[in-house]
Short mmCIF file of C-alpha atoms and ligand atoms in Angstrom, two decimals:
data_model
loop_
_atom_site.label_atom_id
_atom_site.label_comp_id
_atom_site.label_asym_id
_atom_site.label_seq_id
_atom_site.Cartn_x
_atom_site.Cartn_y
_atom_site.Cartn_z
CA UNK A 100 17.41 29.49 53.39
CA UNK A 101 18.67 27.22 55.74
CA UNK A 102 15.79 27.79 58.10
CA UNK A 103 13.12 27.25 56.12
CA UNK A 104 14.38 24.18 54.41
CA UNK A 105 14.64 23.39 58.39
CA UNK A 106 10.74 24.05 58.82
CA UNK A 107 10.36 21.62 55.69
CA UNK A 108 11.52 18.87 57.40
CA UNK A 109 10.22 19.39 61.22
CA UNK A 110 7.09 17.92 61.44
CA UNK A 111 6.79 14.32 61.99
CA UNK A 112 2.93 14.16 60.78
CA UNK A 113 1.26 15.05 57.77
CA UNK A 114 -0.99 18.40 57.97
CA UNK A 115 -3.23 19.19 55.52
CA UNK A 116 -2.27 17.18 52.64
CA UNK A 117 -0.98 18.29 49.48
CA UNK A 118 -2.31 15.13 48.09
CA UNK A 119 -5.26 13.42 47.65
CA UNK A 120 -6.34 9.57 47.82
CA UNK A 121 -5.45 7.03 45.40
CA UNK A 122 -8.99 5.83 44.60
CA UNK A 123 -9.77 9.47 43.51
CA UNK A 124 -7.12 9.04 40.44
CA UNK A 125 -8.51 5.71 39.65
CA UNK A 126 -12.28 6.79 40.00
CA UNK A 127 -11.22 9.45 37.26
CA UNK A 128 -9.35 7.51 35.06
CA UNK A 129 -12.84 4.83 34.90
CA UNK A 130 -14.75 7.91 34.61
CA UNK A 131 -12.88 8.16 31.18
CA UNK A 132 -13.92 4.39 29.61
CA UNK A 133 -17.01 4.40 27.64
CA UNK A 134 -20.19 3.41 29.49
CA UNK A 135 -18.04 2.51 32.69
CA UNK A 136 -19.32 2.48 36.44
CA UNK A 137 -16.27 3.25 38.90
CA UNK A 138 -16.99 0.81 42.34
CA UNK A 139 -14.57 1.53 45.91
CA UNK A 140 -13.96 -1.37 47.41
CA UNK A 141 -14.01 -0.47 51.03
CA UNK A 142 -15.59 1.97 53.65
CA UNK A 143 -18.38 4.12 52.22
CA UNK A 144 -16.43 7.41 53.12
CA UNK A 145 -13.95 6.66 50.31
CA UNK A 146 -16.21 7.01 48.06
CA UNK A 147 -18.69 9.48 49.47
CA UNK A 148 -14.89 12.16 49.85
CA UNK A 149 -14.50 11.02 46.22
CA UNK A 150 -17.54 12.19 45.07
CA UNK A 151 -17.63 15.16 46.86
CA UNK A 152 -14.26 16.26 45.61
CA UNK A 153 -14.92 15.49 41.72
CA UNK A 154 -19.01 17.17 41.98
CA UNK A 155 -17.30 20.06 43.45
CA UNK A 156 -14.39 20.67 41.05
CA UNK A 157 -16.21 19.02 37.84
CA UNK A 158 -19.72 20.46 38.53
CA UNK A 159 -21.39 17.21 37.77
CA UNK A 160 -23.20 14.59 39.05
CA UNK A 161 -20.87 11.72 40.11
CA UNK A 162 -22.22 8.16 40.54
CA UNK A 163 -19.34 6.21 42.22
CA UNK A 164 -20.54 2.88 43.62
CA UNK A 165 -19.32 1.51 47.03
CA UNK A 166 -18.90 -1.96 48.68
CA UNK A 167 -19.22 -0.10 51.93
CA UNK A 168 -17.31 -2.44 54.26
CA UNK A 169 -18.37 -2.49 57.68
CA UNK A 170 -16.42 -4.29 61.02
CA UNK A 171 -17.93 -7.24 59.83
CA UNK A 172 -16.17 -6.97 56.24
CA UNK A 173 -13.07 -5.82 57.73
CA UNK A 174 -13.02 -9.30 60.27
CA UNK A 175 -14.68 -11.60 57.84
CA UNK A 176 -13.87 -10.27 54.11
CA UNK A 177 -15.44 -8.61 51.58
CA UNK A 178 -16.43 -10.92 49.15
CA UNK A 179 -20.41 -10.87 49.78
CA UNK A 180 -20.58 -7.33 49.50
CA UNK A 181 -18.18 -6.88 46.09
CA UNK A 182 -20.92 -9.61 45.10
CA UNK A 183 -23.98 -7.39 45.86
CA UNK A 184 -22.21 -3.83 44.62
CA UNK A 185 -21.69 -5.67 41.33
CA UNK A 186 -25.38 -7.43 41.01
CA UNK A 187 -26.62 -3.99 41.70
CA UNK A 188 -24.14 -2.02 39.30
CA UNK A 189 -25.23 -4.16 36.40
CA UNK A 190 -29.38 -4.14 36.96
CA UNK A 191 -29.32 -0.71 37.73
CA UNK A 192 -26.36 0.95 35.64
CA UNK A 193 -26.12 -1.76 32.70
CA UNK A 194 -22.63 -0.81 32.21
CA UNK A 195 -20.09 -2.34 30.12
CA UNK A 196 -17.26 -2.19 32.18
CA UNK A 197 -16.99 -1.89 35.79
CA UNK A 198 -14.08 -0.08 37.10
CA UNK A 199 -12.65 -1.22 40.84
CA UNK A 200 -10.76 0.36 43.39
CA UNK A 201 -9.45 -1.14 46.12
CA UNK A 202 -9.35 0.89 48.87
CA UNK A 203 -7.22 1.28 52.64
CA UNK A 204 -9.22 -1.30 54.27
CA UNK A 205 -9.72 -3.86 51.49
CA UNK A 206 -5.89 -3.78 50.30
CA UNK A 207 -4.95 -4.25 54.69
CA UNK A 208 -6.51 -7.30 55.21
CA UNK A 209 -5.38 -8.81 51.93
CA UNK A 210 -8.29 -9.13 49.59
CA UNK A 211 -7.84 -11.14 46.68
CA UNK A 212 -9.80 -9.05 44.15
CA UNK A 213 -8.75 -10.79 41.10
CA UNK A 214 -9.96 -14.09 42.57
CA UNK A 215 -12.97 -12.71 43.78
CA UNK A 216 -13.63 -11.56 40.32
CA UNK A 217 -13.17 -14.65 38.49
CA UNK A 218 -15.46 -16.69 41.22
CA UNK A 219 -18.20 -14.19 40.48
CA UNK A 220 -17.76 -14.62 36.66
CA UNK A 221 -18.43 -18.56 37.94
CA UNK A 222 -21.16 -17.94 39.30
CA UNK A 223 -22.33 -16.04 36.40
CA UNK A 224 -21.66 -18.69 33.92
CA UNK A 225 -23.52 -18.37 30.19
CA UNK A 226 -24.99 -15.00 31.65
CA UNK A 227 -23.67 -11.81 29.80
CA UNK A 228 -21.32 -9.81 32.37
CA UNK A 229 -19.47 -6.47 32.19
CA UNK A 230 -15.78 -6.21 31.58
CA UNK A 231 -14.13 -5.88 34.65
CA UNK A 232 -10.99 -3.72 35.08
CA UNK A 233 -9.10 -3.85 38.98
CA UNK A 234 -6.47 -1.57 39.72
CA UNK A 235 -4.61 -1.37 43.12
CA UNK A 236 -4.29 1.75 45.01
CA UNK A 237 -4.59 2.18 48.84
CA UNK A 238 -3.87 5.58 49.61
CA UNK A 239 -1.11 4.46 51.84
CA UNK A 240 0.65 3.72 49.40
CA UNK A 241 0.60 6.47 46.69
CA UNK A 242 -1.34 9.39 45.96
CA UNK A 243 -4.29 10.41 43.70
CA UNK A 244 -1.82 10.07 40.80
CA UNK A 245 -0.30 6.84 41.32
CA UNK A 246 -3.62 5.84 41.65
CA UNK A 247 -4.80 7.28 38.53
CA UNK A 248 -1.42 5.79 36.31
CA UNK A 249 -2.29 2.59 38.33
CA UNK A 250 -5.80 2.84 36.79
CA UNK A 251 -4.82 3.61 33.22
CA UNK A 252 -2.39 0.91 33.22
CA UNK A 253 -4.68 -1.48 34.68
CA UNK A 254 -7.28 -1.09 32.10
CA UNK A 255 -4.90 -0.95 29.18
CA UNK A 256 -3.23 -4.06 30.09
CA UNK A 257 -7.06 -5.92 30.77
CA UNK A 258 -8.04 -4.86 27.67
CA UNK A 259 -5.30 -4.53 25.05
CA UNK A 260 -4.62 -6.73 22.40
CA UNK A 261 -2.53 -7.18 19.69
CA UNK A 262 -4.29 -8.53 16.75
CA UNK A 263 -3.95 -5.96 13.79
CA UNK A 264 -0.92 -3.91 13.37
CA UNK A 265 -1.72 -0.34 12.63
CA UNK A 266 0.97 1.90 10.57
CA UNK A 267 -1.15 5.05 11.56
CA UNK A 268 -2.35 4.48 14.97
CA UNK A 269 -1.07 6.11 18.13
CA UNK A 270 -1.58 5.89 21.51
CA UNK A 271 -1.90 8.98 23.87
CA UNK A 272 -2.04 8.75 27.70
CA UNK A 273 -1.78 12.62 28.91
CA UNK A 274 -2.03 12.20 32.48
CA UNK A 275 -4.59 13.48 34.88
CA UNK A 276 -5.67 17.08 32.55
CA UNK A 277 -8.97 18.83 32.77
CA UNK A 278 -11.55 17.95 30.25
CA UNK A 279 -10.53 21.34 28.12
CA UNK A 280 -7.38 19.83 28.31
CA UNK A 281 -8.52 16.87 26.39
CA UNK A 282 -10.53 18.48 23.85
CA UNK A 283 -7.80 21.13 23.00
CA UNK A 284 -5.49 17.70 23.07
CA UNK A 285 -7.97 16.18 20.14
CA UNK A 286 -8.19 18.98 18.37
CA UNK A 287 -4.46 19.24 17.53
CA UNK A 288 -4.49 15.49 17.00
CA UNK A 289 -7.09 16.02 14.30
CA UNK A 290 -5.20 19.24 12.70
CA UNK A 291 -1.97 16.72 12.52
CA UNK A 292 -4.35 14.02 10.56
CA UNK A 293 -3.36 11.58 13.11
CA UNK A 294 -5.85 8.44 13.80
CA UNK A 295 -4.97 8.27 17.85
CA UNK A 296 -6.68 7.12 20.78
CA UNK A 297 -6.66 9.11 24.07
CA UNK A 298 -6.92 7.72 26.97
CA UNK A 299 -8.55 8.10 29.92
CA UNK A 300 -10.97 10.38 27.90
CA UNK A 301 -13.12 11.88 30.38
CA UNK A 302 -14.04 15.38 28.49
CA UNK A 303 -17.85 14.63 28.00
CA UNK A 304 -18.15 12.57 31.25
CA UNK A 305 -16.68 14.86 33.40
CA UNK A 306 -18.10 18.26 31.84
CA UNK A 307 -21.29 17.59 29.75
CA UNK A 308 -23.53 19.63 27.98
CA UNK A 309 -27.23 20.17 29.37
CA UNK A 310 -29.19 16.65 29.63
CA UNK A 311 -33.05 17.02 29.26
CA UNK A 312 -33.04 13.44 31.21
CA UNK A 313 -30.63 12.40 34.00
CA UNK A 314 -28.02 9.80 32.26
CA UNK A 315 -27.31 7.23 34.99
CA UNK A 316 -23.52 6.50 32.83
CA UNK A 317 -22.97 10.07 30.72
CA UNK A 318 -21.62 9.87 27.19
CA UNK A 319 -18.23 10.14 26.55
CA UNK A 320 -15.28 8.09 26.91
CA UNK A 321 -12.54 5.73 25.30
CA UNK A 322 -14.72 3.13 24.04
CA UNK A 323 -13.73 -0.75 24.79
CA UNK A 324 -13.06 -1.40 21.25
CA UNK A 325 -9.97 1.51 21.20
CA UNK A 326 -8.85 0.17 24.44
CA UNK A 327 -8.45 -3.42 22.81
CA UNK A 328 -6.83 -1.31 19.90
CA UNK A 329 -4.04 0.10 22.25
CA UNK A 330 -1.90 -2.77 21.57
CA UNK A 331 -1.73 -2.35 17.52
CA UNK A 332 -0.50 1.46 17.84
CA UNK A 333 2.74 1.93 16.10
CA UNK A 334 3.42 4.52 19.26
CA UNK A 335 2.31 5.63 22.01
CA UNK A 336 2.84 9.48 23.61
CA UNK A 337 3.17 9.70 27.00
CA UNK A 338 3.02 13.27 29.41
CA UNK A 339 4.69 13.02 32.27
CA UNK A 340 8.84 12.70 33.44
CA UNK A 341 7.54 11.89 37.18
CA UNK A 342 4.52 9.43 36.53
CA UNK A 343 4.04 7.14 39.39
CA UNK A 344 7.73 6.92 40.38
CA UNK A 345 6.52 8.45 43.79
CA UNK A 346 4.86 4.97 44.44
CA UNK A 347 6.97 2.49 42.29
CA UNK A 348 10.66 3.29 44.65
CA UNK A 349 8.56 1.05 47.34
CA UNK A 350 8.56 -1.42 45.00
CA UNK A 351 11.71 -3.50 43.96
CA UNK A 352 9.85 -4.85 40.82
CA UNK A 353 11.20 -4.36 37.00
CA UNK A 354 7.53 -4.72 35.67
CA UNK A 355 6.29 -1.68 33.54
CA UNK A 356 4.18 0.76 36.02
CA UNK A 357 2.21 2.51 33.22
CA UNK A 358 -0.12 2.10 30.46
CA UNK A 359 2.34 2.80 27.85
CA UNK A 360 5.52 1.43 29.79
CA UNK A 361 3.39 -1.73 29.58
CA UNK A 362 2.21 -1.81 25.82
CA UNK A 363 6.05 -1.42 25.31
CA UNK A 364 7.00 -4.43 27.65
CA UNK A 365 4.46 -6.93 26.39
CA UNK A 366 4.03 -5.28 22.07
CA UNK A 367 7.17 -3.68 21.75
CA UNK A 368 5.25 -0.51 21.60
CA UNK A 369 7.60 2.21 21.31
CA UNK A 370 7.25 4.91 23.90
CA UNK A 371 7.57 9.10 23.28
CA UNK A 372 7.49 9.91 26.90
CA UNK A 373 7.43 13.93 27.04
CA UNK A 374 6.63 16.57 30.48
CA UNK A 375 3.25 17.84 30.08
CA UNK A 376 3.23 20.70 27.30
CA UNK A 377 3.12 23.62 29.44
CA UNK A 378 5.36 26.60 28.25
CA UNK A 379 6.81 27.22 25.19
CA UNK A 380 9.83 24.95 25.19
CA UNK A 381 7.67 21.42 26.19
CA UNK A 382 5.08 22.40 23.61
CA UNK A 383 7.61 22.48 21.02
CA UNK A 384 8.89 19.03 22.09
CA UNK A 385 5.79 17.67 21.95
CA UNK A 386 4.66 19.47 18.62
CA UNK A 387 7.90 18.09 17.20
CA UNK A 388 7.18 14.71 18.12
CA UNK A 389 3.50 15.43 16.16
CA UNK A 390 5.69 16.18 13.60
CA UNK A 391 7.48 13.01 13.31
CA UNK A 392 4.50 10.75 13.86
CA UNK A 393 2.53 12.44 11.72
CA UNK A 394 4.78 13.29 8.90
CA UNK A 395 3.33 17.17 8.52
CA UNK A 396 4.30 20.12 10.03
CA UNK A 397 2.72 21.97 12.36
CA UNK A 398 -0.94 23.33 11.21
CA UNK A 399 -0.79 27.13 10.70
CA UNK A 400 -3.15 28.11 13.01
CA UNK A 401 -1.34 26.32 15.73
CA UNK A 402 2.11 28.32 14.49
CA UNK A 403 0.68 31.88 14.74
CA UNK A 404 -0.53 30.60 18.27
CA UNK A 405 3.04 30.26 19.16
CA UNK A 406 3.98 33.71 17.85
CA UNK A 407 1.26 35.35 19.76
CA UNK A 408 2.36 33.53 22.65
CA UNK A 409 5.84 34.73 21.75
CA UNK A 410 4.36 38.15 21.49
CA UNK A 411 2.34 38.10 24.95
CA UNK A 412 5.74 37.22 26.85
CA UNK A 413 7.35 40.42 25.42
CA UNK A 414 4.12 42.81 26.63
CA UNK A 415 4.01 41.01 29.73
CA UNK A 416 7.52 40.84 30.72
CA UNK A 417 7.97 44.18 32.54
CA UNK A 418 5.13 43.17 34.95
CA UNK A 419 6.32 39.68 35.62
CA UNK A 420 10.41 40.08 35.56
CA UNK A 421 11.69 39.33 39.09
CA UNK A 422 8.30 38.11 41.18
CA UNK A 423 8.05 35.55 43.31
CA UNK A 424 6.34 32.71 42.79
CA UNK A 425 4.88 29.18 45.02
CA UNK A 426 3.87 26.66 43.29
CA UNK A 427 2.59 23.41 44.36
CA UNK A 428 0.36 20.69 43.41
CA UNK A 429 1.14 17.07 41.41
CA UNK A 430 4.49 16.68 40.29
CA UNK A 431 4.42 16.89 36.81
CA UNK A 432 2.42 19.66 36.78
CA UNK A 433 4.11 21.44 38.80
CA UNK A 434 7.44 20.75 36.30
CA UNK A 435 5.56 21.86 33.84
CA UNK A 436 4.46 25.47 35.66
CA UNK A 437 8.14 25.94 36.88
CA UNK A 438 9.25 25.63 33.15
CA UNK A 439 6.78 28.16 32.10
CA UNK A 440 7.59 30.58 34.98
CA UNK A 441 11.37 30.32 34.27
CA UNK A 442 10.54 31.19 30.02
CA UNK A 443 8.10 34.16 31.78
CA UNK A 444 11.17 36.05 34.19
CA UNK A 445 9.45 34.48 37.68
CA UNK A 446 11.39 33.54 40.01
CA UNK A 447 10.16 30.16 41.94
CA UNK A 448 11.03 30.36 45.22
CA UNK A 449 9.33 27.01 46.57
CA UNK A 450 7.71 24.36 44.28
CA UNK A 451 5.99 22.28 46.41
CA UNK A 452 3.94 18.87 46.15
CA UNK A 453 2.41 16.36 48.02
CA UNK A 454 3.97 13.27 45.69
CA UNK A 455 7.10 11.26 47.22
CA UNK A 456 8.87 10.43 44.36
CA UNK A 457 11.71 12.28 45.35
CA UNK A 458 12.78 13.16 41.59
CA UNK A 459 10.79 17.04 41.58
CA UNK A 460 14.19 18.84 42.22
CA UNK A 461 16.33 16.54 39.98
CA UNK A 462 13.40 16.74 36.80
CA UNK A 463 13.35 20.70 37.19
CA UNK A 464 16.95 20.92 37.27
CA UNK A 465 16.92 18.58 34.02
CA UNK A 466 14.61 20.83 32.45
CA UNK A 467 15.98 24.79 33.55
CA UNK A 468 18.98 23.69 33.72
CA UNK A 469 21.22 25.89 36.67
CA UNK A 470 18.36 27.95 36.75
CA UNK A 471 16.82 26.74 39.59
CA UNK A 472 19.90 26.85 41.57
CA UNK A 473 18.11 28.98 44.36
CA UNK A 474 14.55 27.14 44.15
CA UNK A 475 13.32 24.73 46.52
CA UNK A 476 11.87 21.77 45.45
CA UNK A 477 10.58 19.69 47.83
CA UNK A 478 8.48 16.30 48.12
CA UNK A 479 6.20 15.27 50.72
CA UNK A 480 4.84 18.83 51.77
CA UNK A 481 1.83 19.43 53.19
CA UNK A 482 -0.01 22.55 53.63
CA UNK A 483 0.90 24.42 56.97
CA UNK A 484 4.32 23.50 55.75
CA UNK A 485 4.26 25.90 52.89
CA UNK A 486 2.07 28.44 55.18
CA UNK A 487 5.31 28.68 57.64
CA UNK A 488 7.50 28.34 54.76
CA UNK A 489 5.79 31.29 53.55
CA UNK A 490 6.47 33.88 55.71
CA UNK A 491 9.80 33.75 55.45
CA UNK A 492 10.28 33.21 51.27
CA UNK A 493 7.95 36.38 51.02
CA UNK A 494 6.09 35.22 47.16
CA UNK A 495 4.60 37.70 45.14
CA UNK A 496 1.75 34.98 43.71
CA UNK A 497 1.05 31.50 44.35
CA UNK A 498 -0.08 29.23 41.85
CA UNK A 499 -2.13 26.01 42.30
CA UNK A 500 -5.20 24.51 43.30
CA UNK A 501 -7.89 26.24 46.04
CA UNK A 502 -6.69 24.40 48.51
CA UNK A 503 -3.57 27.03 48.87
CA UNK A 504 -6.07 29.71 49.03
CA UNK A 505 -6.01 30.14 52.85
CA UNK A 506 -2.40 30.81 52.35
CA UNK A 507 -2.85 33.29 49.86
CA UNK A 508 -5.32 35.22 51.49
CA UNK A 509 -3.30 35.54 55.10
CA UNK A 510 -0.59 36.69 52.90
CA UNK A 511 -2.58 39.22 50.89
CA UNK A 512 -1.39 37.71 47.61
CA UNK A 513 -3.43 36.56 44.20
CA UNK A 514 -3.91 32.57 44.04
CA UNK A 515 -4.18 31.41 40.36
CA UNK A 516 -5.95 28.49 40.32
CA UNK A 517 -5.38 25.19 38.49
CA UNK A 518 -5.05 21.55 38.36
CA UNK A 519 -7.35 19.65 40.61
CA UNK A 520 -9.25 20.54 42.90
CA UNK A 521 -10.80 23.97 42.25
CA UNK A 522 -13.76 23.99 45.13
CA UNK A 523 -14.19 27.94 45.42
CA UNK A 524 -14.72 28.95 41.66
CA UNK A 525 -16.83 27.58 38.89
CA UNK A 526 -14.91 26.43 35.75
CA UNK A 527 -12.28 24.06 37.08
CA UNK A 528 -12.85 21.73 34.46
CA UNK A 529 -12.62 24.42 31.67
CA UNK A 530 -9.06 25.41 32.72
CA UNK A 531 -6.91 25.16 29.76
CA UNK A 532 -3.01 24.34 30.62
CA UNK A 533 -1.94 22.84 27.89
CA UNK A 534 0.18 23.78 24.67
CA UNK A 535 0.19 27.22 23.15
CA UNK A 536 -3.33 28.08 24.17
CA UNK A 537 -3.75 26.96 27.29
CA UNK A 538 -0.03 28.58 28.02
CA UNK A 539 -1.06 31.63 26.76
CA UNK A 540 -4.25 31.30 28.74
CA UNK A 541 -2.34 30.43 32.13
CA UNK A 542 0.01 33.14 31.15
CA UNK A 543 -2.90 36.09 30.79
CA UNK A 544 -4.22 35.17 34.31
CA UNK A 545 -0.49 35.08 35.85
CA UNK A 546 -0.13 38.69 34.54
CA UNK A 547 -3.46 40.47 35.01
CA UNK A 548 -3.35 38.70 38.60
CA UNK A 549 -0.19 40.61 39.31
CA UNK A 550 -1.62 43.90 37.56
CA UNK A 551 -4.85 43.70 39.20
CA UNK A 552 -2.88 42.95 43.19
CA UNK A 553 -0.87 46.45 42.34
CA UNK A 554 -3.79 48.23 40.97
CA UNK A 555 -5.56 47.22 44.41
CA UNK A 556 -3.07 48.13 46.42
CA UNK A 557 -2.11 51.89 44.80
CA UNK A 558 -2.84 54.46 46.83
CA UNK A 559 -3.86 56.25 43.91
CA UNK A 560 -5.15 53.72 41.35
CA UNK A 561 -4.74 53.79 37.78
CA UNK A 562 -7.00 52.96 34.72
CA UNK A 563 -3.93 52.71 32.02
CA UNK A 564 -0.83 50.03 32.05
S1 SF4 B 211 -7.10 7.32 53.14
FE1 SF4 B 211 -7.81 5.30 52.42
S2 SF4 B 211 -9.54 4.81 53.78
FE2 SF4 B 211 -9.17 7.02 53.97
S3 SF4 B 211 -10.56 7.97 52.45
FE3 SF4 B 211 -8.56 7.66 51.45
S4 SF4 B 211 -8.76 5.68 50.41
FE4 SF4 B 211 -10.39 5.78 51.93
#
């Protein structure tokens, strides 16, 4: 073991990433606020990798605006252009909020975007103007999820206000989920009878039905008036034990880094910060914290959905016990796979993910317990690090996002895919991870990918398991 945690730590450069940039995270979270155009302030590749990544995995069209510096900008600032992007956002777009990312080049020579957006309000004086929400993230300093936590918090503490205490109202910020996520979220919101607001809520913007006419801004999202509301909530439900930690130990500052770490700082907000309900045993957490909120028990429907799952582990068990499993991708989702894995009988050899927080082993160990004695957990990795690592740990299935799939194929071994991105498959944004469904969904393809990599390789084959 020695040897390969050796390889872990050889290379001095990053190859392949297993990470993506900041102003992708942000980009999604603005995709997620009502009639909002997301803007990259900096070079025009930013946003043109951005849009490429989210058209690809969300099968959508994806207008993200960019202030396209050139040498000049980088020399002389950016001001004229975050000028024009905007004047051209609002007569073409007519959005209400704009949504801006700084990017590499604009956060290294010091732009003062907050300045630069109050002198353009000036300028704009009597004239009605967008709602403009900034949040900070060069990719040099955080990943695609600090970036997105960056975002949410960003726009809840532009927007949020605390004018009307509401006994019923709570506050849900899940983290970066597909858009099944988010509907399967709602729709055990509304079996609780809870009056909540999700945010980012990106579930129509990011995976629409047919349009008979191109929408310029699709429907969908957290409207500006719930945003404002996020400060009255009598709680707010947070997934994630990782967050944007990654990015915050650069930071010596005691300031809240999230959207509900904030509403707590500045309304006294309590928080319910829970991992991502993956697996039986985070599900129930967060189902029990429904509970409380709500003051009803779980819905039936969703209780015989946890005794099927129940049931599924038991008929599954004899092809799972004892494989091996990588997994890699964001940090809490990667928690929230190992938890499953260890309720399944997998063994997780390497859990692996680009984020630098340097809490992945210590959260896993909080939540198996000595279980993951033998796993390694490791921040930083990239890529070719888990290819070499591979050879040697030998994993029956890896489990992530299609950018491991190169792996899996030169070892011969199924890839299931989820998270973000899913490039070589249609559906990415219809993967269900989340609570007893999308468990028992992740579960079904963990199993039949194992069945269906024996049933391959027999050299007799077999129609009956
Ligand atoms: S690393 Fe920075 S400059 Fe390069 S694409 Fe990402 S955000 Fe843009």
């Amino acid at each position: 073991m020695e040897t390969i945690a050796a390889v872990a730590t050889s290379s001095t450069s990053t190859r392949n990433a297993c990470k993506l940039c900041a102003p992708l995270g942000a980009s999604v979270v603005f995709k997620g606020i009502k009639n909002c155009l997301p803007v990259i302030h900096g070079a025009q590749g930013c946003a043109t990798y951005i849009r490429r990544y989210m058209i690809s995995h969300y099968k959508e069209p994806v207008d993200i605006a960019s202030t396209n510096f050139s040498e000049a900008t980088t020399i002389f600032g950016g001001t004229k252009n975050l000028n024009s992007a905007i004047d051209n956002i609002i007569s073409q777009y007519h959005p209400e909020v704009i949504g801006i990312a700084s990017a590499c080049l604009s956060e290294t020579i010091g732009e003062d975007i907050p300045m630069m957006i109050r002198d353009y309000q000036k300028t704009k004086e009597g004239q009605p103007l967008p709602v403009f929400v900034h949040a900070s993230t060069p990719s040099y300093d955080g990943s695609h999820i600090d970036g997105f936590h960056e975002a949410v918090m960003a726009t809840v503490a532009s927007l949020a206000e605390s004018k009307h205490a509401d006994s019923r109202l709570i506050n849900i910020f899940p983290g970066f989920i597909s858009p099944e996520d988010i509907r399967h979220l709602k729709e055990i919101l509304f079996g609780f009878g809870l009056d909540y607001i999700l945010f980012p809520d990106y579930s129509d913007t990011l995976d629409n039905p047919i349009w008979l006419e191109y929408q310029v801004i699709p429907k969908g999202g957290t409207s500006i008036e719930d945003l404002r509301r996020t400060g009255s909530s009598r709680a707010s439900i947070e997934f994630g034990y990782v967050l944007n930690k990654g990015k915050m130990k650069n930071h010596s500052s005691s300031k809240a880094t999230t959207a509900a770490g904030w509403l707590h700082q500045n309304f006294n907000i309590p928080v319910k910060r829970l991992g991502l309900p993956i697996g039986i045993k985070e599900t129930d957490r967060f189902f029990k914290v429904l509970e409380e909120l709500s003051g009803k028990k779980t819905p039936e429907s969703q209780a015989r959905l946890r005794g099927r799952l129940i049931d599924a582990y038991v008929d599954g068990h004899k092809y799972l016990f004892g494989k091996r499993a990588i997994v890699f991708g964001e940090e809490d989702l990667v928690i929230g796979i190992v938890s499953l894995l260890e309720e399944i009988g997998i063994e997780t050899v390497l859990v692996a993910s680009g984020g630098e927080s340097g809490l992945l082993k210590k959260e896993i160990e909080r939540i198996t317990g000595d279980k993951s004695k033998n796993m390694m957990a490791i921040n930083g990795m990239d890529f070719e690090t888990i290819n070499e690592m591979a050879e040697e740990l030998r994993p029956d299935i890896m489990i992530g996002n299609s950018k491991g799939y190169y792996i899996a194929r030169r070892l011969g071994i199924p890839l299931i895919r989820m998270g973000f991105p899913i490039h070589d498959r249609i559906g990415g944004q219809r993967v269900l991870h989340l609570c007893y469904e999308g468990t028992l969904r992740l579960f079904d393809q963990i199993t039949n990918g194992l069945i269906e990599y024996k049933q391959e390789h027999s050299p007799v084959g077999y129609k009956y398991i």
